[in-house]
Coordinates of C-alpha atoms in Angstrom, one line a residue:
Chain A
M1375 CA -0.2 0.0 -0.3
S1376 CA 1.4 3.6 -0.9
D1377 CA 1.9 6.0 1.7
S1378 CA -1.3 8.1 -0.2
Q1379 CA -3.2 4.9 -0.1
E1380 CA -2.7 4.4 3.4
F1381 CA -4.0 8.5 4.3
Y1382 CA -6.6 7.9 2.7
E1383 CA -7.4 4.3 4.3
I1384 CA -6.6 5.4 7.8
I1385 CA -9.2 8.9 7.2
S1386 CA -11.6 6.7 6.0
K1387 CA -12.0 4.3 8.8
S1388 CA -11.6 6.3 11.1
I1389 CA -14.4 8.4 10.1
L1390 CA -16.5 5.3 9.4
G1391 CA -15.9 4.1 13.1
V1392 CA -14.4 1.4 11.8
D1393 CA -10.9 1.7 12.9
H1394 CA -8.8 4.9 14.0
S1395 CA -5.9 3.4 16.0
K1396 CA -3.2 4.6 13.1
L1397 CA -4.9 8.1 12.8
G1398 CA -1.9 9.2 15.8
D1399 CA 0.5 8.2 13.1
L1400 CA -0.9 10.0 10.9
I1401 CA -1.8 13.5 12.1
G1402 CA -0.2 13.4 16.2
D1403 CA -2.0 11.9 18.7
D1404 CA -2.6 15.1 20.4
Y1405 CA -4.7 15.7 17.1
A1406 CA -6.6 12.6 16.8
H1407 CA -9.8 13.5 18.5
R1408 CA -10.4 15.9 15.8
I1409 CA -11.6 13.5 13.6
E1410 CA -14.6 13.8 15.0
A1411 CA -15.1 16.9 13.4
H1412 CA -15.6 14.9 10.2
R1413 CA -16.8 11.7 11.5
G1414 CA -19.7 14.4 13.0
N1415 CA -20.1 16.3 9.4
Y1416 CA -20.6 12.5 8.1
K1417 CA -22.9 11.3 10.1
M1418 CA -25.4 14.4 10.5
S1419 CA -25.1 15.0 6.2
T1420 CA -26.4 11.2 5.9
Q1421 CA -28.6 10.9 8.6
S1422 CA -30.1 14.2 7.9
A1423 CA -30.3 12.9 3.9
I1424 CA -32.5 10.0 5.3
I1425 CA -34.8 11.7 7.9
S1426 CA -35.6 14.7 4.7
A1427 CA -36.2 11.7 2.0
Y1428 CA -38.8 9.8 4.6
P1429 CA -40.7 12.8 6.4
I1430 CA -43.7 10.2 7.3
V1431 CA -41.6 8.0 8.2
A1432 CA -39.9 10.8 10.7
K1433 CA -43.4 12.3 11.8
L1434 CA -44.4 9.1 12.7
V1435 CA -41.9 7.5 14.8
G1436 CA -40.3 10.5 16.0
D1437 CA -36.7 12.7 16.3
E1438 CA -34.9 10.1 18.5
Y1439 CA -36.1 6.8 17.0
I1440 CA -36.0 8.2 13.3
S1441 CA -31.8 9.4 14.2
R1442 CA -31.6 6.0 15.5
L1443 CA -32.9 4.3 12.8
A1444 CA -31.0 6.6 10.0
Q1445 CA -27.5 6.0 12.1
K1446 CA -28.3 2.5 11.6
F1447 CA -28.6 2.3 8.1
V1448 CA -25.9 4.2 7.0
E1449 CA -23.7 2.3 9.1
E1450 CA -25.4 -0.9 7.1
F1451 CA -25.5 1.3 3.7
P1452 CA -23.3 3.7 3.3
P1453 CA -23.9 6.4 0.8
K1454 CA -21.7 5.2 -2.9
A1455 CA -22.8 8.9 -4.6
A1456 CA -22.6 12.2 -3.8
T1457 CA -26.2 12.6 -4.7
L1458 CA -27.5 12.5 -1.3
T1459 CA -30.9 14.0 -2.2
Q1460 CA -31.7 10.5 -4.0
Y1461 CA -29.5 8.3 -1.0
G1462 CA -31.7 6.0 0.9
D1463 CA -33.8 3.7 -1.7
E1464 CA -32.9 0.6 0.5
F1465 CA -34.3 2.4 3.4
P1466 CA -37.9 0.4 3.3
E1467 CA -36.1 -2.6 3.1
F1468 CA -34.2 -2.6 5.7
L1469 CA -36.8 -0.9 8.3
R1470 CA -38.7 -4.7 7.1
K1471 CA -35.8 -6.7 7.9
F1472 CA -35.1 -4.6 11.5
A1473 CA -36.3 -6.6 13.9
P1474 CA -37.5 -3.9 16.6
V1475 CA -39.6 -2.6 13.7
Q1476 CA -40.4 -5.7 12.4
K1477 CA -41.9 -6.8 15.9
D1478 CA -43.5 -3.1 16.7
L1479 CA -44.0 -1.3 13.7
P1480 CA -44.1 -3.9 11.3
W1481 CA -46.6 -1.2 8.8
L1482 CA -43.4 1.1 9.2
S1483 CA -41.7 -0.2 5.9
A1484 CA -44.9 0.3 3.7
V1485 CA -44.8 3.5 5.3
A1486 CA -41.4 4.4 3.5
E1487 CA -42.3 3.0 0.7
L1488 CA -44.8 5.5 0.4
D1489 CA -42.4 8.6 0.9
R1490 CA -40.2 7.2 -1.8
A1491 CA -42.8 7.0 -4.1
W1492 CA -43.3 10.2 -3.4
F1493 CA -39.9 11.4 -3.9
M1494 CA -39.8 9.1 -7.2
A1495 CA -42.9 10.8 -8.6
Y1496 CA -41.2 14.3 -7.7
A1497 CA -38.0 13.8 -9.3
A1498 CA -39.1 11.9 -12.4
K1499 CA -38.2 12.2 -16.3
D1500 CA -40.5 15.0 -17.3
E1501 CA -42.9 13.4 -19.7
S1502 CA -46.2 14.1 -22.1
S1503 CA -49.4 12.1 -21.2
L1504 CA -51.5 10.9 -23.8
R1505 CA -54.4 13.5 -24.2
A1506 CA -57.9 12.9 -25.0
N1507 CA -57.1 15.1 -28.2
D1508 CA -54.4 12.5 -29.4
L1509 CA -57.1 9.5 -29.9
Q1510 CA -59.3 11.6 -31.9
G1511 CA -59.8 10.1 -36.1
K1512 CA -59.1 7.0 -34.0
A1513 CA -61.5 4.3 -34.7
A1514 CA -64.0 3.2 -31.7
L1515 CA -63.1 -0.1 -32.3
A1516 CA -58.8 0.5 -32.1
L1517 CA -58.9 1.7 -28.7
P1518 CA -58.8 -1.5 -27.0
I1519 CA -55.4 -2.7 -28.8
L1520 CA -54.0 0.5 -27.3
A1521 CA -51.1 0.1 -25.6
P1522 CA -50.0 3.3 -24.2
G1523 CA -48.0 2.3 -21.1
L1524 CA -47.8 4.6 -17.9
T1525 CA -45.5 7.7 -17.6
A1526 CA -42.7 7.6 -15.8
S1527 CA -43.7 9.3 -12.5
V1528 CA -46.6 6.8 -12.0
N1529 CA -45.8 4.6 -8.5
L1530 CA -48.0 1.6 -8.0
L1531 CA -48.0 -0.3 -4.4
R1532 CA -49.5 -2.6 -2.7
F1533 CA -49.6 -3.4 0.7
T1534 CA -50.8 -5.8 3.3
V1535 CA -51.6 -3.3 6.0
P1536 CA -53.8 0.1 6.1
A1537 CA -50.1 1.7 5.1
Y1538 CA -51.8 4.3 2.5
S1539 CA -54.3 5.2 5.3
I1540 CA -51.8 6.0 7.6
W1541 CA -49.6 7.7 5.2
R1542 CA -52.2 10.3 3.8
T1543 CA -53.7 11.4 7.2
N1544 CA -50.0 12.0 8.7
K1545 CA -49.1 13.8 5.2
Q1546 CA -52.2 16.0 4.4
D1547 CA -54.7 16.1 7.5
A1548 CA -54.5 19.0 9.8
E1549 CA -55.5 16.6 12.3
V1550 CA -53.9 12.9 12.1
K1551 CA -57.4 10.4 11.9
P1552 CA -56.9 6.9 13.5
V1553 CA -56.6 4.2 11.6
N1554 CA -57.6 0.8 12.3
L1555 CA -54.1 -1.2 12.0
K1556 CA -56.3 -4.5 11.5
A1557 CA -58.3 -2.7 8.3
G1558 CA -56.2 -5.3 6.1
A1559 CA -54.6 -4.6 2.7
E1560 CA -54.6 -1.9 0.3
W1561 CA -53.4 -0.5 -2.7
A1562 CA -52.0 2.9 -3.9
I1563 CA -51.1 5.1 -7.0
V1564 CA -48.5 8.0 -6.6
W1565 CA -47.9 9.9 -9.6
R1566 CA -46.8 13.5 -11.1
T1567 CA -48.4 15.9 -13.4
S1568 CA -46.8 18.5 -14.3
N1569 CA -45.2 19.9 -11.1
Q1570 CA -48.1 18.5 -8.5
V1571 CA -47.5 14.9 -7.0
N1572 CA -50.6 13.3 -6.5
H1573 CA -51.5 9.9 -4.8
Q1574 CA -54.7 8.3 -4.6
S1575 CA -56.3 4.9 -3.3
I1576 CA -57.1 2.4 -5.7
S1577 CA -59.0 -1.4 -5.9
Q1578 CA -56.7 -4.4 -6.4
A1579 CA -58.8 -4.5 -9.8
E1580 CA -57.2 -1.0 -10.7
Y1581 CA -53.9 -2.0 -9.4
V1582 CA -53.8 -5.2 -11.7
F1583 CA -54.8 -3.0 -14.6
L1584 CA -52.2 -0.5 -14.4
T1585 CA -49.7 -2.7 -13.3
D1586 CA -50.5 -4.8 -16.7
I1587 CA -50.9 -1.2 -18.6
E1588 CA -47.5 -0.2 -17.1
G1589 CA -46.3 -3.4 -18.9
D1590 CA -47.4 -2.1 -21.9
L1591 CA -50.5 -4.6 -22.7
S1592 CA -53.4 -3.2 -24.4
F1593 CA -56.5 -1.6 -22.7
A1594 CA -58.6 -5.1 -23.6
N1595 CA -55.7 -7.7 -22.0
A1596 CA -55.4 -5.0 -18.9
Y1597 CA -59.5 -5.3 -18.1
A1598 CA -59.1 -9.2 -19.0
E1599 CA -57.2 -9.4 -15.9
A1600 CA -58.6 -6.5 -14.0
V1601 CA -62.3 -8.2 -14.3
K1602 CA -61.0 -11.2 -12.3
Y1603 CA -61.1 -9.0 -9.5
D1604 CA -63.9 -7.0 -9.8
Q1605 CA -66.7 -8.5 -11.9
K1606 CA -67.9 -4.9 -12.3
F1607 CA -64.9 -3.3 -13.4
D1608 CA -65.8 -0.8 -16.1
L1609 CA -63.4 0.0 -18.8
Q1610 CA -64.7 2.8 -20.2
Q1611 CA -64.7 4.8 -16.6
Q1612 CA -61.4 3.7 -16.0
F1613 CA -59.9 4.7 -19.0
S1614 CA -61.5 8.2 -19.1
H1615 CA -60.5 8.7 -15.6
W1616 CA -56.8 8.1 -15.8
L1617 CA -56.7 9.9 -19.1
A1618 CA -57.9 12.9 -17.6
V1619 CA -55.3 12.9 -15.0
G1620 CA -52.4 12.7 -16.9
L1621 CA -51.3 8.6 -16.5
F1622 CA -50.9 7.3 -19.6
K1623 CA -48.0 8.1 -22.0
G1624 CA -47.9 10.8 -24.6
A1625 CA -48.7 10.0 -28.3
S1626 CA -45.2 10.4 -29.3
N1627 CA -44.5 7.2 -26.8
A1628 CA -47.4 5.2 -26.9
Q1629 CA -47.8 2.4 -29.5
I1630 CA -51.3 3.9 -31.6
D1631 CA -52.2 1.7 -34.3
E1632 CA -54.8 2.3 -36.6
Chain B
M465 CA -30.3 49.1 -14.5
P466 CA -26.5 50.0 -14.5
P467 CA -25.0 48.0 -17.3
V468 CA -23.1 44.6 -15.9
I469 CA -19.4 44.2 -15.5
Y470 CA -17.8 40.9 -16.4
D471 CA -14.3 39.8 -15.5
M472 CA -11.9 41.1 -17.5
L473 CA -9.5 38.4 -17.5
N474 CA -12.4 36.1 -18.3
L475 CA -11.7 33.4 -15.4
S476 CA -15.2 34.3 -14.4
K477 CA -18.8 35.0 -16.7
L478 CA -20.5 36.2 -13.4
P479 CA -20.9 39.7 -12.5
L480 CA -18.4 41.7 -10.2
N481 CA -21.3 41.5 -7.8
A482 CA -22.2 39.8 -4.7
G483 CA -24.3 36.6 -5.4
L484 CA -26.7 34.4 -3.1
G485 CA -26.3 30.9 -2.6
L486 CA -29.9 29.5 -3.8
K487 CA -32.1 27.6 -1.2
P488 CA -35.6 26.1 -1.9
E489 CA -36.6 27.6 0.9
H490 CA -35.8 31.1 -1.0
Y491 CA -37.1 30.1 -4.7
D492 CA -40.0 32.5 -4.5
D493 CA -38.6 35.4 -3.2
A494 CA -35.4 35.0 -4.9
L495 CA -36.7 34.4 -8.6
A496 CA -38.4 37.6 -8.3
C497 CA -36.0 39.8 -6.6
S498 CA -34.8 42.2 -9.0
K499 CA -31.4 43.5 -7.1
D500 CA -28.7 44.8 -9.8
G501 CA -26.1 42.4 -10.5
L502 CA -27.7 39.5 -8.4
W503 CA -26.5 36.2 -9.5
F504 CA -27.0 32.6 -7.6
E505 CA -25.2 29.7 -6.4
I506 CA -26.2 26.0 -6.5
H507 CA -24.7 22.1 -5.8
P508 CA -25.5 20.8 -9.0
E509 CA -25.6 17.3 -7.3
N510 CA -29.0 18.6 -5.7
Y511 CA -30.4 19.1 -9.6
M512 CA -28.8 15.8 -10.7
V513 CA -32.7 14.5 -11.1
A514 CA -34.7 13.1 -14.2
G515 CA -37.5 15.7 -14.0
G516 CA -39.8 17.8 -12.0
P517 CA -40.0 20.6 -10.2
R518 CA -36.3 20.9 -9.3
L519 CA -35.0 21.1 -12.7
A520 CA -38.2 23.5 -14.0
W521 CA -37.2 25.8 -11.2
L522 CA -33.3 25.8 -12.0
Q523 CA -34.7 26.5 -15.7
A524 CA -36.6 29.8 -14.3
F525 CA -33.4 30.9 -12.8
C526 CA -30.8 30.5 -15.6
D527 CA -33.3 32.2 -17.5
K528 CA -33.5 35.1 -15.2
F529 CA -30.2 35.4 -13.6
P530 CA -26.1 34.6 -14.1
M531 CA -25.6 31.0 -12.1
S532 CA -22.8 29.5 -10.7
F533 CA -22.4 25.7 -10.9
H534 CA -20.5 24.6 -7.8
G535 CA -19.9 21.0 -7.2
V536 CA -19.2 19.0 -4.3
G537 CA -19.4 15.5 -5.2
L538 CA -16.2 15.1 -7.7
S539 CA -13.9 14.3 -5.0
L540 CA -10.9 15.7 -6.9
G541 CA -8.6 15.4 -4.5
G542 CA -9.1 11.4 -3.8
I543 CA -7.5 8.7 -5.0
D544 CA -9.4 7.4 -7.4
R545 CA -10.1 9.4 -10.9
P546 CA -13.5 11.4 -11.0
D547 CA -16.8 9.4 -11.2
K548 CA -17.3 8.6 -14.8
E549 CA -21.2 8.8 -13.8
H550 CA -21.1 12.1 -11.7
L551 CA -19.2 13.6 -14.5
K552 CA -21.4 12.9 -16.8
R553 CA -25.0 13.8 -14.7
L554 CA -22.7 17.5 -13.9
K555 CA -22.2 17.5 -18.2
Y556 CA -25.7 17.3 -18.7
L557 CA -26.3 19.8 -16.2
I558 CA -24.1 22.1 -18.1
D559 CA -24.8 21.6 -21.4
R560 CA -28.5 21.9 -20.5
F561 CA -28.2 25.2 -18.2
S562 CA -25.4 27.0 -19.5
P563 CA -23.8 28.1 -16.4
A564 CA -21.9 31.0 -16.1
Q565 CA -19.2 29.7 -13.9
V566 CA -17.8 26.1 -12.6
S567 CA -16.4 24.8 -9.6
E568 CA -15.0 22.4 -7.7
H569 CA -12.9 21.3 -4.7
F570 CA -9.4 20.8 -3.5
A571 CA -10.2 18.2 -1.7
W572 CA -11.6 14.2 -1.5
S573 CA -15.1 13.0 -0.2
K574 CA -15.1 9.4 -2.0
H575 CA -13.2 6.7 -1.3
D576 CA -13.5 3.0 -1.8
N577 CA -17.0 3.7 -2.7
I578 CA -18.2 5.4 0.3
Y579 CA -19.2 9.0 0.1
F580 CA -18.2 11.1 3.2
A581 CA -20.7 14.1 2.7
D582 CA -17.8 16.3 3.6
L583 CA -14.7 18.2 2.1
L584 CA -12.1 16.1 3.2
P585 CA -8.0 17.5 3.1
P586 CA -5.9 15.7 0.3
P587 CA -2.0 14.4 1.3
I588 CA 0.0 17.6 0.9
N589 CA 3.0 16.1 -1.4
E590 CA 4.5 16.1 -4.4
E591 CA 2.3 12.8 -5.6
S592 CA -0.8 14.1 -4.7
L593 CA -0.8 17.2 -6.4
N594 CA 0.4 15.4 -9.5
R595 CA -3.0 13.1 -9.0
I596 CA -4.8 16.2 -8.4
V597 CA -3.8 18.1 -11.3
A598 CA -4.4 14.6 -13.5
H599 CA -8.4 14.9 -11.8
I600 CA -8.6 18.8 -12.7
E601 CA -7.1 18.1 -16.3
E602 CA -9.4 15.0 -16.7
T603 CA -12.4 17.2 -15.5
Q604 CA -12.2 20.0 -17.5
E605 CA -11.6 17.9 -20.9
Y606 CA -14.6 16.1 -20.0
L607 CA -16.7 19.2 -19.1
G608 CA -14.8 21.3 -22.6
R609 CA -14.4 23.9 -19.8
T610 CA -12.3 25.3 -17.3
I611 CA -13.3 25.2 -13.6
L612 CA -12.0 26.8 -10.6
I613 CA -11.0 25.0 -7.3
E614 CA -11.9 26.1 -3.9
N615 CA -9.6 26.1 -1.2
P616 CA -10.3 23.7 1.7
S617 CA -10.8 24.5 5.4
L618 CA -8.2 22.3 7.8
Y619 CA -9.8 20.7 11.3
L620 CA -6.5 18.1 10.7
P621 CA -3.0 19.2 10.8
V622 CA -2.1 16.9 8.2
T623 CA 1.7 16.3 7.3
G624 CA 3.5 19.6 5.4
F625 CA -0.6 21.5 6.4
E626 CA 2.1 24.2 5.9
E627 CA 2.0 24.5 2.2
L628 CA -1.4 23.6 1.5
P629 CA -1.7 27.4 -0.1
H630 CA 1.3 26.5 -2.3
I631 CA 0.3 23.2 -3.7
Y632 CA -3.5 24.3 -4.3
V633 CA -2.1 27.5 -6.3
E634 CA 0.3 25.1 -7.8
A635 CA -2.7 22.6 -8.7
A636 CA -4.6 25.3 -10.9
K637 CA -1.2 26.7 -12.4
R638 CA -0.7 23.2 -14.0
S639 CA -4.3 22.2 -14.8
G640 CA -4.9 25.5 -16.2
A641 CA -7.8 25.8 -13.7
G642 CA -9.0 28.9 -11.4
L643 CA -9.2 29.1 -8.4
L644 CA -12.1 29.6 -6.2
F645 CA -11.1 31.6 -3.0
D646 CA -13.2 30.7 0.3
L647 CA -11.8 33.5 2.8
N648 CA -14.2 31.7 5.7
N649 CA -11.9 28.4 4.8
I650 CA -8.8 30.6 5.2
A651 CA -9.6 31.9 8.7
V652 CA -10.7 28.1 9.8
C653 CA -7.3 26.9 8.8
A654 CA -5.9 29.5 11.0
A655 CA -8.4 28.9 14.3
N656 CA -7.5 25.0 14.0
V657 CA -3.8 24.5 12.6
D658 CA -2.2 27.4 12.7
L659 CA -2.0 28.3 9.2
P660 CA -2.1 32.0 8.9
Y661 CA -4.9 33.7 6.7
Q662 CA -1.8 36.0 5.8
N663 CA -0.4 33.4 4.6
W664 CA -2.7 32.6 1.5
L665 CA -3.4 36.1 0.7
D666 CA 0.0 36.6 0.3
V667 CA 0.1 33.3 -1.6
V668 CA -3.2 33.0 -3.8
P669 CA -2.4 35.6 -7.3
G670 CA -5.8 37.8 -7.3
D671 CA -5.4 37.6 -11.1
M672 CA -6.2 33.9 -10.9
V673 CA -9.3 34.4 -8.5
G674 CA -12.6 33.9 -10.3
E675 CA -14.6 33.8 -7.4
V676 CA -14.6 34.4 -3.8
H677 CA -16.6 32.8 -1.0
L678 CA -17.5 34.2 2.2
A679 CA -19.3 31.9 4.9
G680 CA -20.1 32.0 8.3
S681 CA -18.8 29.1 10.8
S682 CA -19.5 27.5 14.1
S683 CA -17.7 26.2 17.2
R684 CA -17.9 22.5 18.4
T685 CA -15.6 21.7 21.4
I686 CA -14.4 17.8 21.0
K687 CA -12.5 16.6 24.0
Q688 CA -12.3 20.0 25.9
E689 CA -10.5 22.1 22.5
V690 CA -12.6 24.1 20.9
V691 CA -12.3 23.5 16.7
L692 CA -13.9 25.8 14.0
I693 CA -15.9 23.9 12.0
D694 CA -16.6 25.1 8.1
S695 CA -20.6 25.0 8.9
H696 CA -22.4 27.6 7.1
D697 CA -24.7 27.7 9.6
A698 CA -24.5 31.3 10.4
P699 CA -23.7 35.0 9.3
V700 CA -20.3 36.2 7.6
S701 CA -18.4 36.0 10.9
E702 CA -16.6 39.8 11.3
L703 CA -12.9 38.4 11.1
V704 CA -14.3 37.2 7.2
W705 CA -15.5 40.6 6.6
Q706 CA -12.4 41.7 7.5
I707 CA -10.2 39.4 5.6
F708 CA -12.6 40.4 2.8
E709 CA -11.5 44.0 3.0
K710 CA -7.8 43.0 2.7
F711 CA -9.0 40.7 0.0
I712 CA -10.2 43.6 -2.3
H713 CA -7.8 45.8 -1.3
K714 CA -5.0 43.8 -2.7
N715 CA -6.6 42.5 -5.7
G716 CA -9.9 44.3 -6.5
V717 CA -13.1 43.0 -6.7
K718 CA -14.4 39.5 -7.6
P719 CA -17.7 37.6 -7.9
V720 CA -18.1 37.1 -3.8
L721 CA -20.9 34.3 -2.8
I722 CA -22.6 34.8 0.4
E723 CA -22.9 30.7 1.5
R724 CA -25.4 29.5 3.7
D725 CA -26.3 25.7 3.8
D726 CA -27.5 25.3 7.6
N727 CA -30.0 27.0 9.6
I728 CA -31.4 28.8 6.9
P729 CA -32.7 33.0 8.0
T730 CA -35.1 34.5 5.2
F731 CA -34.2 35.8 2.3
D732 CA -33.9 39.6 3.3
E733 CA -31.6 38.4 5.8
L734 CA -29.4 37.2 3.2
L735 CA -29.8 40.0 0.8
A736 CA -28.8 42.2 3.8
E737 CA -25.6 40.3 4.0
R738 CA -25.0 40.6 0.4
D739 CA -26.0 44.4 0.5
H740 CA -22.7 44.8 3.0
A741 CA -20.8 43.1 0.8
E742 CA -22.0 45.6 -2.2
D743 CA -21.3 48.1 -0.2
L744 CA -17.8 47.4 0.4
M745 CA -17.1 46.3 -3.0
R746 CA -18.4 49.8 -4.2
E747 CA -16.6 52.1 -1.3
F748 CA -12.9 49.6 -3.0
S749 CA -14.1 51.0 -6.4
Q750 CA -14.7 54.1 -5.6
E751 CA -11.1 54.2 -3.6
A752 CA -9.6 53.0 -6.5
A753 CA -11.5 55.8 -9.3
D754 CA -10.5 58.4 -6.7
V755 CA -6.6 57.4 -7.0

């Protein structure tokens, strides 16, 4: 190992708290404690990034516990890139596997998924969405075979717990409403139109339908799957609603056949 | 509106005025501001996203104000070459938004695939100097433009720290980069490692400086020792204002930035600090004209 290589190794390991036995050799024993200045910066920046990225998780568990969770997460998944605004992809999965959370707050990782989905929608690629005008002149019979896909900002989520109800009331209600934790499964969608991030609860059939559209299936094929979960699934109504809120990919990207 | 004067040495296309670090908390107020010569600086890492409101805001500011892109993530002082993916994202932003200025740090922040979210001092020796020069050259070549390099703060008395001002200037000379001279960092160095700020003022050539940074710092007690931290969480200190006056009397006015990254005040409070910087620059210009 070259002197330079060793220099970086010693400082890196000292900041991470892995090994600071050689720091004194590098800067003198009288000054080795000053590595705390850099260690403090590292901890503060990385933990703040997680706390900012998961605001509803932070609100639910309080300042002290979110700091401890973030610290544990940073130790296990230190950032690899300088884009800290995007750091923390693995946090929901970390929470799912973290024993104390698993035991006492089994719904927390699902809430974290919603925080992440909000950011992903917020920062997603700008794409034009399909508009009613784009479909003018298309034969009515051609509509079922359209396979437009969904815009890049769309995140479809499914939960075995009422995570969306918990997340939504904590995000938007001035007075947080009680949620029955035994209410069972929920499905949700988070997406962006222009600069506005939107979210709403959806049914299981809608989830299946939109997931299939996202997978480039045609409306007819997606409907065939959705109707298995809801015999009253209304394709016309679904198409009109999601078209109006800008969910389908724009005409330039969509596969629109005559 | 008075004409905007650009640095004649062409190290900077920023106006010879004071600018502000742009924070999301201030987007509305900042975009509506019509102060003469106002410019803004951003950390491009905060805008390395695929799309959405962040980039829309940045576009709005770039349409109205001169902008400086001040990177914190290339780790030019590190042992590894600049990260290709990071360079690619930076170049995308530069090509899309055409900032007046691009800068980075004489420091490292990444090692062994871990990003430390801090600006760490490189080894102060010839081997390190050669490596940093190569990293700056590679960056400039990839970006297709000259960048400015900012001097680091020191908390650790790394071997050879007394030579830091010389090696910093030498790196810029060899690579063809300009200097972003952070006057708070030299105050921090002076407090922590007995490197007098005057040493920096003596060594740094004014004609290589394309931008000056002013910021506040805070004290942290570590094992009963007070260490001054480059925290950007307080107004510019009196000492830094004094150093700034010395700097402009020696080197003339440059584009100068008021940095604030934490404990963010109102936009008006930041504007008041900017006004103070502008007053000092105007006083100097008037004195120079009278002579």
